[in-house]
CSV table of C-alpha atoms and ligand atoms in Angstrom, one decimal:
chain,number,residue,atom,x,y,z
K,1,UNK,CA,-20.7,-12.2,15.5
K,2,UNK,CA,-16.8,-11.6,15.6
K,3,UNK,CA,-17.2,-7.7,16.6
K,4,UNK,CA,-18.3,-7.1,20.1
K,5,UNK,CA,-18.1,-3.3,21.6
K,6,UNK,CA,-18.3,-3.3,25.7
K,7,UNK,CA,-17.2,0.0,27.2
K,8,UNK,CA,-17.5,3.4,25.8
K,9,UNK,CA,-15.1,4.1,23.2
K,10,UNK,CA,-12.4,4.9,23.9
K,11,UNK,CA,-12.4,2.8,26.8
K,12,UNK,CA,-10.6,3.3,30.1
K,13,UNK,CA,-6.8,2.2,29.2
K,14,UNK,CA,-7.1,3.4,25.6
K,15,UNK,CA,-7.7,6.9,27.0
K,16,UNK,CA,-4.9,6.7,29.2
K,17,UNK,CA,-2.1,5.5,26.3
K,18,UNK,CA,-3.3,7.6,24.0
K,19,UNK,CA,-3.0,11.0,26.2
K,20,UNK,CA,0.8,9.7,27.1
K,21,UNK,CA,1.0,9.3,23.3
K,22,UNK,CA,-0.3,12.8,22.7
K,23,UNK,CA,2.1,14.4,25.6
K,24,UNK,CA,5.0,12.4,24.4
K,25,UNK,CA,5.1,11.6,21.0
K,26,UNK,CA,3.5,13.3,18.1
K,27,UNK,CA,0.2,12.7,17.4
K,28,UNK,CA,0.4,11.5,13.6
K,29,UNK,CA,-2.1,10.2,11.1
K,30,UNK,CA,-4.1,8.2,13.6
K,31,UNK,CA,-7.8,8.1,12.3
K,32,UNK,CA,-9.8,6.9,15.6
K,33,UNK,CA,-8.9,6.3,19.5
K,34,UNK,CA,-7.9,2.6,18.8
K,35,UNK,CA,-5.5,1.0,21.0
K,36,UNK,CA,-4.4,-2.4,19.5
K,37,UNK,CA,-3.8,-5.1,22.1
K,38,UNK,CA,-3.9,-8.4,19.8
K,39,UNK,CA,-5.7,-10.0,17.1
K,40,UNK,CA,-7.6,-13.2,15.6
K,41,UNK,CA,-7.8,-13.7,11.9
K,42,UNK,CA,-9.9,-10.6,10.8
K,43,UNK,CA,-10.8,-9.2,14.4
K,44,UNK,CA,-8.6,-6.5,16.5
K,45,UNK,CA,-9.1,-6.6,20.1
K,46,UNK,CA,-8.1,-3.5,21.6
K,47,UNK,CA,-6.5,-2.9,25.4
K,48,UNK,CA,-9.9,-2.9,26.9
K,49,UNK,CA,-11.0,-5.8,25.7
K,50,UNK,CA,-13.5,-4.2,23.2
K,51,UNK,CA,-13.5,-6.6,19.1
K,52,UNK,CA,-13.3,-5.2,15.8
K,53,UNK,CA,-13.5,-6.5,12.4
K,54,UNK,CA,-10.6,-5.1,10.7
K,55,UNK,CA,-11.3,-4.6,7.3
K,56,UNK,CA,-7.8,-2.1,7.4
K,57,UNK,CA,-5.7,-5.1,7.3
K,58,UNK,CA,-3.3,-2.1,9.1
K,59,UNK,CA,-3.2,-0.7,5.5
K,60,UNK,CA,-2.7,-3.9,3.6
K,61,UNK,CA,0.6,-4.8,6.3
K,62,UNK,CA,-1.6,-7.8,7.2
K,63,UNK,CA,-2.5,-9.6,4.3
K,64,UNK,CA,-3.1,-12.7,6.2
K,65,UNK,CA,-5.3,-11.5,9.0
K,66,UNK,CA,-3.2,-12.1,12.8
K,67,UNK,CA,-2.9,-15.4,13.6
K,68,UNK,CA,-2.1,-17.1,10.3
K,69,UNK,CA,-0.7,-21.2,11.7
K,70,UNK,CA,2.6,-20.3,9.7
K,71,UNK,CA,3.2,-16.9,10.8
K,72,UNK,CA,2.6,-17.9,14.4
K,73,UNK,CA,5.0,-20.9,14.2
K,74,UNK,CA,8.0,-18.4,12.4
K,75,UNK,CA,7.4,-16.0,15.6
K,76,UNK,CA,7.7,-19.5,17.8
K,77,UNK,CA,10.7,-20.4,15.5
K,78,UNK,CA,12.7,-16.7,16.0
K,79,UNK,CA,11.7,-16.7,19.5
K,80,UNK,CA,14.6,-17.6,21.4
K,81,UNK,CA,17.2,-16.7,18.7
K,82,UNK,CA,18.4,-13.1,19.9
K,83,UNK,CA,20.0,-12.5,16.6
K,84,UNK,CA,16.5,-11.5,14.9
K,85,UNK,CA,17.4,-8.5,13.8
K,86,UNK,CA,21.1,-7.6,11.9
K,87,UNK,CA,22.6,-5.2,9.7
K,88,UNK,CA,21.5,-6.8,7.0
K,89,UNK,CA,23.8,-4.8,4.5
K,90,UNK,CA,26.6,-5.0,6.0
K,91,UNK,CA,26.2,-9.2,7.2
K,92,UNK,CA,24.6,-11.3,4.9
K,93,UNK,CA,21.8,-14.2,6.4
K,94,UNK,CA,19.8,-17.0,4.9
K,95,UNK,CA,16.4,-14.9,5.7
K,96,UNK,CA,18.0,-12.4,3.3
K,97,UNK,CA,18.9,-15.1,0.2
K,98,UNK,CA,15.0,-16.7,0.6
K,99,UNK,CA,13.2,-13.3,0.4
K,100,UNK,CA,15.0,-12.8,-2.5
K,101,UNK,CA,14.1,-15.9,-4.0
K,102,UNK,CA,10.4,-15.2,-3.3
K,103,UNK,CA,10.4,-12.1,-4.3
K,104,UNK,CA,11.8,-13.0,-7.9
K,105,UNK,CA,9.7,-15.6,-8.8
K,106,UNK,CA,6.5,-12.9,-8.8
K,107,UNK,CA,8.4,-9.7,-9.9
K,108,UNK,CA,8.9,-9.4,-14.1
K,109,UNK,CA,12.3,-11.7,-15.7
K,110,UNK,CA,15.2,-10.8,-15.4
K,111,UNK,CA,14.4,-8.5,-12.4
K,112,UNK,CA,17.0,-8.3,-9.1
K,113,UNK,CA,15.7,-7.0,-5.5
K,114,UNK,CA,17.3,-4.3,-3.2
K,115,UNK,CA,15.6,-4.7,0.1
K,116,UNK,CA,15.3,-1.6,2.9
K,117,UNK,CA,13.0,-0.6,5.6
K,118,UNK,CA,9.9,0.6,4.3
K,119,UNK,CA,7.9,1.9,1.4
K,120,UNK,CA,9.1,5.3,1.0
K,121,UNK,CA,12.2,3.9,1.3
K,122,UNK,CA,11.7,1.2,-1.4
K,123,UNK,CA,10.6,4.5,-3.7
K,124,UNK,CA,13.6,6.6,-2.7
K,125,UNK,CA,16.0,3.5,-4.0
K,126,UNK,CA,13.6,3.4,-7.1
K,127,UNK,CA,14.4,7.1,-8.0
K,128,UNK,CA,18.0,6.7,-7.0
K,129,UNK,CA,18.9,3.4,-9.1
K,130,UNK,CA,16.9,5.6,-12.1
K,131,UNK,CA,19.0,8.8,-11.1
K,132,UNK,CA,22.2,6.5,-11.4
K,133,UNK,CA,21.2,5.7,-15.1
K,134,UNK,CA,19.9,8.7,-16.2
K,135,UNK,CA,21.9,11.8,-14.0
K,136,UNK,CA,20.0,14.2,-11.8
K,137,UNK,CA,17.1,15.1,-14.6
K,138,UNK,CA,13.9,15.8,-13.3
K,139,UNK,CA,11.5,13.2,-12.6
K,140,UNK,CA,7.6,13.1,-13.8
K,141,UNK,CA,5.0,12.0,-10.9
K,142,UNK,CA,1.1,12.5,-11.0
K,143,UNK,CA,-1.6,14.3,-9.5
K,144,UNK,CA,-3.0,13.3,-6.4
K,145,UNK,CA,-0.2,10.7,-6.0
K,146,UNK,CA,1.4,9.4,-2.8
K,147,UNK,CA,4.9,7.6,-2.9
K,148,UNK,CA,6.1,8.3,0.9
K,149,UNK,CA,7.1,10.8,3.3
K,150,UNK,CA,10.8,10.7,3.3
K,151,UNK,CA,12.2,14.0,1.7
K,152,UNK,CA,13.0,12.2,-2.2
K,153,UNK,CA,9.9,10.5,-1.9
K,154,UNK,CA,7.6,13.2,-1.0
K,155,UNK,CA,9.0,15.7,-3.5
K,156,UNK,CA,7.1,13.2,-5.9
K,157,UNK,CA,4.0,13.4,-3.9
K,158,UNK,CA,0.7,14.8,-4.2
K,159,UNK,CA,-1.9,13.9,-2.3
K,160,UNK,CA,-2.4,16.1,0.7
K,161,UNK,CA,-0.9,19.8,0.9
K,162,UNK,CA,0.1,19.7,4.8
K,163,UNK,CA,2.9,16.4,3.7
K,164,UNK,CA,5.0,19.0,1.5
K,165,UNK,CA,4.6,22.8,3.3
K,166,UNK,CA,7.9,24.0,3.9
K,167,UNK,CA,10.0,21.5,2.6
K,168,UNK,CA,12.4,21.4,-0.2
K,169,UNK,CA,11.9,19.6,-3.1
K,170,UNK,CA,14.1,17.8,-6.2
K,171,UNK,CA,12.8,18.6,-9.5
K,172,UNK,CA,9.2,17.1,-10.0
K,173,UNK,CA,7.0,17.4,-13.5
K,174,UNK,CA,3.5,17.0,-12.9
K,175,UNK,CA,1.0,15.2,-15.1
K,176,UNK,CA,-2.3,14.4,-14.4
K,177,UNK,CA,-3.6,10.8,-13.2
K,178,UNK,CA,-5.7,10.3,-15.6
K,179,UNK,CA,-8.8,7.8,-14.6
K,180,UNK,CA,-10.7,8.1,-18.1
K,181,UNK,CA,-9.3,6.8,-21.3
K,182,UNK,CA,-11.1,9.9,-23.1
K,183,UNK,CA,-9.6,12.4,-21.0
K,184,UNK,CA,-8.1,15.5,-22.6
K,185,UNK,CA,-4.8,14.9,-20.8
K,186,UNK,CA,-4.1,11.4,-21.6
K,187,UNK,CA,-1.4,12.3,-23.9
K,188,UNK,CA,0.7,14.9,-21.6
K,189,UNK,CA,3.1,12.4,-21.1
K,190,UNK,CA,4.8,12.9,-25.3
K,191,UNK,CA,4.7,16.3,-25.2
K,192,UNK,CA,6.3,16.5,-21.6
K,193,UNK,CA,8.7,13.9,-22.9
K,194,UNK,CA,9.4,15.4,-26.4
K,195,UNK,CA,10.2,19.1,-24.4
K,196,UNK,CA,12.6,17.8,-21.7
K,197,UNK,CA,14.6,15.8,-20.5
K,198,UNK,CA,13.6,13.2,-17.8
K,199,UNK,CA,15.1,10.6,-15.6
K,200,UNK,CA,12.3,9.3,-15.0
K,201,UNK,CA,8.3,8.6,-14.9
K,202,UNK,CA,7.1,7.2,-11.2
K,203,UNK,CA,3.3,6.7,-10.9
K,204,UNK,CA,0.9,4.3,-8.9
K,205,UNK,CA,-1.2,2.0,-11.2
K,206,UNK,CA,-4.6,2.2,-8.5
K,207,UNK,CA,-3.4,5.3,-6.0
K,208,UNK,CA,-3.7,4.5,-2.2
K,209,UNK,CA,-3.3,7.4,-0.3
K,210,UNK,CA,-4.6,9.8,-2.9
K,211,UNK,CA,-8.4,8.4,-3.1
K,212,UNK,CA,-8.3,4.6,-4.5
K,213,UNK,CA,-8.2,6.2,-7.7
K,214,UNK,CA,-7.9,3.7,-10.6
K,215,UNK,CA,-6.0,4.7,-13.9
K,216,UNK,CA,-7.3,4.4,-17.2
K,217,UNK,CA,-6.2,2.0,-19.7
K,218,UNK,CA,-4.7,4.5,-21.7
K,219,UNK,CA,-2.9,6.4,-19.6
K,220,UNK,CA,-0.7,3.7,-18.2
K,221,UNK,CA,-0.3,1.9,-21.9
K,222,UNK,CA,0.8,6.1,-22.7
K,223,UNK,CA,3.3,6.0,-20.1
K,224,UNK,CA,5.0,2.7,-21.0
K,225,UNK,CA,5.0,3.3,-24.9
K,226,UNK,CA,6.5,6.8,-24.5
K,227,UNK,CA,8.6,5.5,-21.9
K,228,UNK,CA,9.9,3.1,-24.6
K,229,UNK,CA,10.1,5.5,-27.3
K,230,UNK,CA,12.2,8.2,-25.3
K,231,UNK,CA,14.3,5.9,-23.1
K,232,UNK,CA,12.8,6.8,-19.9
K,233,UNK,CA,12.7,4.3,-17.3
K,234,UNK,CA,9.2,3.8,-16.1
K,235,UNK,CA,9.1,3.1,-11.8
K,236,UNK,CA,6.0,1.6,-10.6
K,237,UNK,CA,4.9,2.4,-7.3
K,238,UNK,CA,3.1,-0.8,-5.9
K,239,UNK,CA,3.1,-0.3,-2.2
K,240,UNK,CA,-0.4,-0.4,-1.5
K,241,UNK,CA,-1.3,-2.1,-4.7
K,242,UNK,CA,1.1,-5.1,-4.8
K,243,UNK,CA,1.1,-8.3,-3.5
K,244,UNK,CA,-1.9,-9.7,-4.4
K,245,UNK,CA,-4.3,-7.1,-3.0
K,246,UNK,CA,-6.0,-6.5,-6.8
K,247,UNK,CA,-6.4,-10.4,-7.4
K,248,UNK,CA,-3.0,-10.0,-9.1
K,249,UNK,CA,0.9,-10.4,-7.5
K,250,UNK,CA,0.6,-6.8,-9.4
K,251,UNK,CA,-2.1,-4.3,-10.5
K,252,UNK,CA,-0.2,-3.2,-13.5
K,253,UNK,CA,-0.5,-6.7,-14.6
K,254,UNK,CA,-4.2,-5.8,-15.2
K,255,UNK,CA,-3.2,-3.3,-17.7
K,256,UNK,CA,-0.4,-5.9,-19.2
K,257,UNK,CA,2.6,-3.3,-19.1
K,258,UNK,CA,5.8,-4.5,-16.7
K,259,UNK,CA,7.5,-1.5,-15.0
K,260,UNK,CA,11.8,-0.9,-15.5
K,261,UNK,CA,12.0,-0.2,-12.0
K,262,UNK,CA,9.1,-1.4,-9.1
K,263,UNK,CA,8.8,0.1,-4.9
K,264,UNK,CA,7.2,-2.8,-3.2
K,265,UNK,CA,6.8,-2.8,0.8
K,266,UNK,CA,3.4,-2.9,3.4
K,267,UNK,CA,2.2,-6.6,3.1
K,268,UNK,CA,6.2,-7.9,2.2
K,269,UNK,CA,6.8,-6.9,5.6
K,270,UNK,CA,10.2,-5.0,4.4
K,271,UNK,CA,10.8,-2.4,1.5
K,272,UNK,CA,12.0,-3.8,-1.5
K,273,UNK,CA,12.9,-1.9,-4.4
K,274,UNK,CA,13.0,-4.5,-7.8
K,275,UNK,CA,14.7,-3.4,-10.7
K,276,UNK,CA,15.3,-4.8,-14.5
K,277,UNK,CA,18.6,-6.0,-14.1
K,278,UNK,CA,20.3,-3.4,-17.3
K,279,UNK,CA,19.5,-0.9,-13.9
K,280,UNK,CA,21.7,-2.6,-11.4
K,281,UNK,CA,24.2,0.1,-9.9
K,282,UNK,CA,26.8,-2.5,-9.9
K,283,UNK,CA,29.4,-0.3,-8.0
K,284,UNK,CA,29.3,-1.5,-4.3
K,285,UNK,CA,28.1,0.9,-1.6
K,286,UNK,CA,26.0,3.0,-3.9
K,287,UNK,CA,22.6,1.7,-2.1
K,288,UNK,CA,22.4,0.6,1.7
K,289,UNK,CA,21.1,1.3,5.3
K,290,UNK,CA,21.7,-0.6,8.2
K,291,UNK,CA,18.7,-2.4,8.9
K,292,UNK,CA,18.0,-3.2,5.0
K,293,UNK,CA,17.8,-7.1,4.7
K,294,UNK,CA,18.3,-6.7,8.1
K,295,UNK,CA,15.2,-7.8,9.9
K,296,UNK,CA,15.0,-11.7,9.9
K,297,UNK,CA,12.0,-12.4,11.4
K,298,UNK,CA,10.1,-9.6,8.4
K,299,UNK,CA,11.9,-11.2,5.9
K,300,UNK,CA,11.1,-15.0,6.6
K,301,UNK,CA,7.4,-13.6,7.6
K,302,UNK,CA,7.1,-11.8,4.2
K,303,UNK,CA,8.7,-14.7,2.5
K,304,UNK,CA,5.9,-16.9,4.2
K,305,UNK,CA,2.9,-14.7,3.0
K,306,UNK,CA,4.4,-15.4,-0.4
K,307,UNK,CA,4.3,-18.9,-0.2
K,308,UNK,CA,0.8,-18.9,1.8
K,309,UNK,CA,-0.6,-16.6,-1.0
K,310,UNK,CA,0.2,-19.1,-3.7
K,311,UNK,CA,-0.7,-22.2,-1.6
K,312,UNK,CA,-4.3,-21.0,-0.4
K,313,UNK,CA,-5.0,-19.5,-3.7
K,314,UNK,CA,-5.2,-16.1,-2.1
K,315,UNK,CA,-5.5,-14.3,-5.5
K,316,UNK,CA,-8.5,-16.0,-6.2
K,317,UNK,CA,-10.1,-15.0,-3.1
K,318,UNK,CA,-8.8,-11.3,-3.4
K,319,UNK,CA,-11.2,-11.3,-6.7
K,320,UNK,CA,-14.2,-13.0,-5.6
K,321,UNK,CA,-14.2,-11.8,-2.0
K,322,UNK,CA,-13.3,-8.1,-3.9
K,323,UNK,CA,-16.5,-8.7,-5.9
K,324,UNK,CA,-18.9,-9.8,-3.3
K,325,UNK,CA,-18.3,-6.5,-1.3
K,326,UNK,CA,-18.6,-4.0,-4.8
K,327,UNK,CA,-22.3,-6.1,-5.0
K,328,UNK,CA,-22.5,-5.2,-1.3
K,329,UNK,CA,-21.6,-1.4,-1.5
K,330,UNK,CA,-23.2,-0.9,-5.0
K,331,UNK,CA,-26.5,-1.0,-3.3
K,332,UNK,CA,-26.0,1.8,-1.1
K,333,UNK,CA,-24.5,3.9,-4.0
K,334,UNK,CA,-26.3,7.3,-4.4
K,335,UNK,CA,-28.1,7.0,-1.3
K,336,UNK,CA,-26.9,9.6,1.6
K,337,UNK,CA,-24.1,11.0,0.2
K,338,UNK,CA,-22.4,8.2,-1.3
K,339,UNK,CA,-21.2,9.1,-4.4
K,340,UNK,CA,-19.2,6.2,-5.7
K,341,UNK,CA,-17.9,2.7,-5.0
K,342,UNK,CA,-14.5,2.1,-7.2
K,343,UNK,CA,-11.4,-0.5,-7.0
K,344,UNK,CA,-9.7,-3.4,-8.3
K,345,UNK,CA,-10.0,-7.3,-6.2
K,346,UNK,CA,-9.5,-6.4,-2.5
K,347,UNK,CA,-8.7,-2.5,-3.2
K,348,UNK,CA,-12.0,-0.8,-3.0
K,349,UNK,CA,-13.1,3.3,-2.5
K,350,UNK,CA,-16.0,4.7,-1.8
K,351,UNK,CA,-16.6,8.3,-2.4
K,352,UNK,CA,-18.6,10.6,0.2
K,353,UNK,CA,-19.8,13.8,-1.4
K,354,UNK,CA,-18.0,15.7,1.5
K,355,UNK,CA,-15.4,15.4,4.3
K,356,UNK,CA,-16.9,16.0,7.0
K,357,UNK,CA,-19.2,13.0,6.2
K,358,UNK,CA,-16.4,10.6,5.7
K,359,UNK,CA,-14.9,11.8,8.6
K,360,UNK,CA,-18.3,11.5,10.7
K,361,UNK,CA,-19.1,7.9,9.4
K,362,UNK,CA,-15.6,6.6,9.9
K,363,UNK,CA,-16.0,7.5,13.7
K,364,UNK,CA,-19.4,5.9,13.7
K,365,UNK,CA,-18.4,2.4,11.9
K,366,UNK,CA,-15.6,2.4,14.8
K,367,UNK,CA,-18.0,2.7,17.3
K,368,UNK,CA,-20.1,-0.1,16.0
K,369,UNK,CA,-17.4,-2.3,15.7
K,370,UNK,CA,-15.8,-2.4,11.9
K,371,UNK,CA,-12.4,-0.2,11.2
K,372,UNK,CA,-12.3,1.2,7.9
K,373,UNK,CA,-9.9,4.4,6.8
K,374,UNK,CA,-10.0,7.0,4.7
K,375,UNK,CA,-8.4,7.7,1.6
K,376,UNK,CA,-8.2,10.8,-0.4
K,377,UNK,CA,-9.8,14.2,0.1
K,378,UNK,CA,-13.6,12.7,1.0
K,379,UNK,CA,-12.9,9.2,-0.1
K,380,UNK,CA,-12.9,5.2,2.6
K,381,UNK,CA,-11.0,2.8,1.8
K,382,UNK,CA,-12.1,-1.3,2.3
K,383,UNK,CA,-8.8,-3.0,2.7
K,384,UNK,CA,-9.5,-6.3,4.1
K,385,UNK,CA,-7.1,-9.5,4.6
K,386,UNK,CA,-6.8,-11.4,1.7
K,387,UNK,CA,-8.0,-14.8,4.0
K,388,UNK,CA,-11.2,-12.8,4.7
K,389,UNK,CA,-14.5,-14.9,3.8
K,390,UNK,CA,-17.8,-14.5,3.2
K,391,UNK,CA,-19.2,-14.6,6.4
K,392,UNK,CA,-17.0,-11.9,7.6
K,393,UNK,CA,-18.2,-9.7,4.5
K,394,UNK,CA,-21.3,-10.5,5.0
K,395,UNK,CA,-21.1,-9.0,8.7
K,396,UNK,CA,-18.7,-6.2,7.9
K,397,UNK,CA,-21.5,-4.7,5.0
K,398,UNK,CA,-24.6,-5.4,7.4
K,399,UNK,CA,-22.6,-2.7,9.7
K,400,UNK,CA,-22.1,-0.4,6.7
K,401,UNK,CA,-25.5,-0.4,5.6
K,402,UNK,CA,-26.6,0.0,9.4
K,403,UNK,CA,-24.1,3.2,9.6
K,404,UNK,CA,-24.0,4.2,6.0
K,405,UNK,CA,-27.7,4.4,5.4
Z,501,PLP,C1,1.9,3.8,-3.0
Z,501,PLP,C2,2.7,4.1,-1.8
Z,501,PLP,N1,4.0,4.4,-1.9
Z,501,PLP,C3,4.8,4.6,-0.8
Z,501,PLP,C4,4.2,4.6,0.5
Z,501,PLP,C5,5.1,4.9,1.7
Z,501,PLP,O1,5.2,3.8,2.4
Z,501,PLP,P1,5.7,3.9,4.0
Z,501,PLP,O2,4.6,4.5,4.7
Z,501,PLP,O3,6.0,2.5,4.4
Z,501,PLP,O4,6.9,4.7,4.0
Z,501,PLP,C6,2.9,4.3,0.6
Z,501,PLP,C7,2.3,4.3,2.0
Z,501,PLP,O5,1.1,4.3,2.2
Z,501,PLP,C8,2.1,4.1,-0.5
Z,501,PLP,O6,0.8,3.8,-0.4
C-alpha cells in the first residue's frame, strides 16, 4: 500500500498553513486541506507525514510522477548555479535553444515556438500572433471552454460564471462544443463564418476545466475545413490535453487535423505558444515578458520529460494504463449517482448526477488516501502520471469503488 492516512485530516501543521494562507493570501481554487511537503513517484506526502496517491498529477504539471532519476539529477545539476532563472527575452541561454528543439520535433512542420510563463499566457500569445495577422476581429470560442484567467484569455472562456463577473471583455462569438457528431449545431461554425468576419477560432479538442468533455469528430473536422475555406486561423488549446496525456504528443492528432496556431503549457513546465511559421510576427518586440524562456531549470526539466516520454514509451502507457482504469470505472457506472465515465488515454471524467455529490466524494477519497479533482459543473477528473502502473491503478480504483459505491 503506497497511501497511508495517520492523523486526522487536516492534520496539525496543515491546519496551521492553511489558516495563515487564508488570513494572508487569497484563498483560491484549492479543492481539499492538502498541504504538500514532498513526493515519491505517484504518492504526495503532506507536512504531517500523512501519503496519498496522486492521481492529479498537480493537473497534468507532473507527468512523470516526483522523483523521476533524470529530473532529480537536473535539480542536482542547477543546484549550485545561481543563474537559474533569467530574463529569458531579453538574454538568450542554451536551456532556451534545446526546449526549442524539443518542442519542434513533436509540434506540426514547419511550426516555430514562443515560450512565456504559463498557459493562459501561452493562449494570450496564440490570440495575439492571430490578432497580428488578421486585425482586432472578433474571435470564436466554445461553450463550456476554459483557455485561462488572464484578461484576453478569459474573455474566451466559458466554463464557470464567477471567472468572468465584472470584467471586461474583447469581442468573443460563441458556438457550442459540440460532443455528438449528430448534433443540430455541428455546423454553426459556416454560417458564423459566412456572416462575419473573424480573426480567429480558439477551442480545446478534450476540455479540461469545463468537464473532460470530448468533441465529436465532426465538429473539430467543421472547424478546420471552414477554417480553410474562409482563411481563419484555427488556435488549438492543448494545455491540459497535450503532451502525451491522450496516448498522443496531441489529442487533435486523434481527430487527424493540425491547428495554425497551438497554446501548450502544464506538463512542459513553461508556456509555449507554437505557431505555423506564415504566423511569425517577424517585427521584434511585438511578443515578450521577462521571465519567458527565462526559467532554466523549467525549460531543461520540460525538455527532459520530452526526451523521457519518448525513451520510456510513455505514450503507450498513457493508452493502456488509460484503458485499464475506463474497465475499472465502467463497472461502477450507473450505480450511486454515477452517471458517466468519459476521456481519451490518461484524460478521464466521470460524471456525478449532482454537485454536491462530487463535491462530498472528492472530500471522502481525500480522506482515504487518493487525490482526485473536479472538473466541470458535477464532473472528477482522473489525471494520473503518465509512469503510473498497474499496481497503482489497481489500488487507486479499489479506493474508488470503496468510496464511490
Ligand atoms: C485548456 C487550458 N488552457 C489554458 C489554461 C490556463 O493555464 P494556466 O492556469 O497555466 O494559466 C488551462 C488551465 O487549466 C487549461 O486547461
Amino acid at each position: 500500500m503506497r497511501h497511508k492516512i495517520d492523523t486526522l485530516i487536516p492534520g496539525p501543521k496543515a491546519t496551521k498553513i492553511i489558516n495563515i494562507i487564508k488570513e494572508l493570501s487569497y484563498d483560491s481554487t484549492f479543492t481539499y486541506p492538502l498541504v504538500i511537503a514532498n513526493g515519491h513517484n505517484c504518492v504526495i506526502k503532506d507536512v504531517d507525514g500523512n501519503a496519498f496517491l496522486d492521481f492529479t498529477s498537480n493537473i497534468g504539471t507532473c507527468p512523470l510522477g516526483y522523483s523521476h532519476s533524470e529530473i532529480m539529477q537536473v535539480l542536482k545539476e542547477y543546484s549550485q548555479n545561481g543563474m537559474h532563472k533569467i530574463a529569458g527575452q531579453d538574454f538568450y541561454c542554451e536551456e532556451h535553444a534545446k526546449i526549442a528543439q524539443k518542442v519542434s520535433s513533436i509540434v506540426p512542420e514547419n511550426f516555430k515556438t514562443f515560450f512565456i510563463n504559463s498557459g493562459a499566457e501561452a493562449v494570450e500569445n496564440a490570440i495575439k500572433i492571430a490578432y497580428k495577422k488578421m486585425g482586432p476581429l472578433p474571435g470564436v470560442s466554445c461553450s463550456n471552454a476554459f483557455h485561462g484567467r488572464t484578461l484576453g484569455a478569459l474573455s474566451f472562456t466559458f466554463s464557470k460564471p464567477i471567472q468572468k463577473a465584472n470584467f471586461p471583455e474583447l469581442p468573443v462569438k460563441k458556438i457550442k462544443f459540440c460532443i455528438n457528431d449528430n448534433d443540430l449545431e455541428i455546423d454553426s461554425i459556416e454560417k458564423l463564418l459566412k456572416e462575419n468576419k473573424i480573426a480567429f477560432i480558439l477551442s480545446e479538442v478534450i476540455q479540461g476545466e469545463g468537464g473532460y468533455n470530448v468533441a465529436s469528430k465532426q465538429f473539430i473536422t467543421n472547424l478546420r475545413k471552414f477554417a480553410n475555406q474562409y482563411g481563419v486561423p484555427l488556435i488549438l488549446d492543448e494545455v491540459q490535453s497535450g503532451m502525451g496525456r491522450t496516448g498522443k504528443w496531441w489529442a487533435f492528432e486523434h481527430y487527424n487535423v493540425k491547428p495554425d496556431i497551438m497554446s501548450i503549457a502544464k506538463a512542459l513546465q513553461v508556456g509555449a505558444t507554437a505557431y505555423d511559421k506564415i504566423f511569425d510576427p517577424i517585427e521584434r518586440g511585438v511578443l515578450s515578458s521577462t521571465w519567458g524562456a527565462g526559467s532554466r531549470i523549467d525549460m531543461i526539466v520540460g525538455t527532459k520529460i520530452i526526451d523521457v516520454i519518448n525513451r520510456e514509451r510513455l505514450l503507450a502507457n498513457a493508452t493502456a494504463m488509460g484503458n485499464i482504469l475506463k474497465k475499472g470505472l465502467n463497472e461502477i457506472v450507473e450505480k450511486n449517482g454515477i452517471i458517466e465515465v468519459r476521456g481519451i488515454g490518461l484524460m478521464i471524467g466521470i460524471e456525478f448526477d449532482t454537485k454536491e455529490k462530487r463535491d462530498n466524494k472528492l472530500i471522502e477519497l481525500f480522506k482515504q488516501g487518493l487525490l482526485l479533482l473536479p472538473a466541470g459543473q458535477k464532473a472528477m477528473r482522473v489525471i494520473p502520471p503518465l509512469t503510473i502502473t498497474e499496481e497503482e491503478i489497481q489500488e487507486g480504483l479499489a479506493i474508488m469503488t470503496e468510496v464511490l459505491l
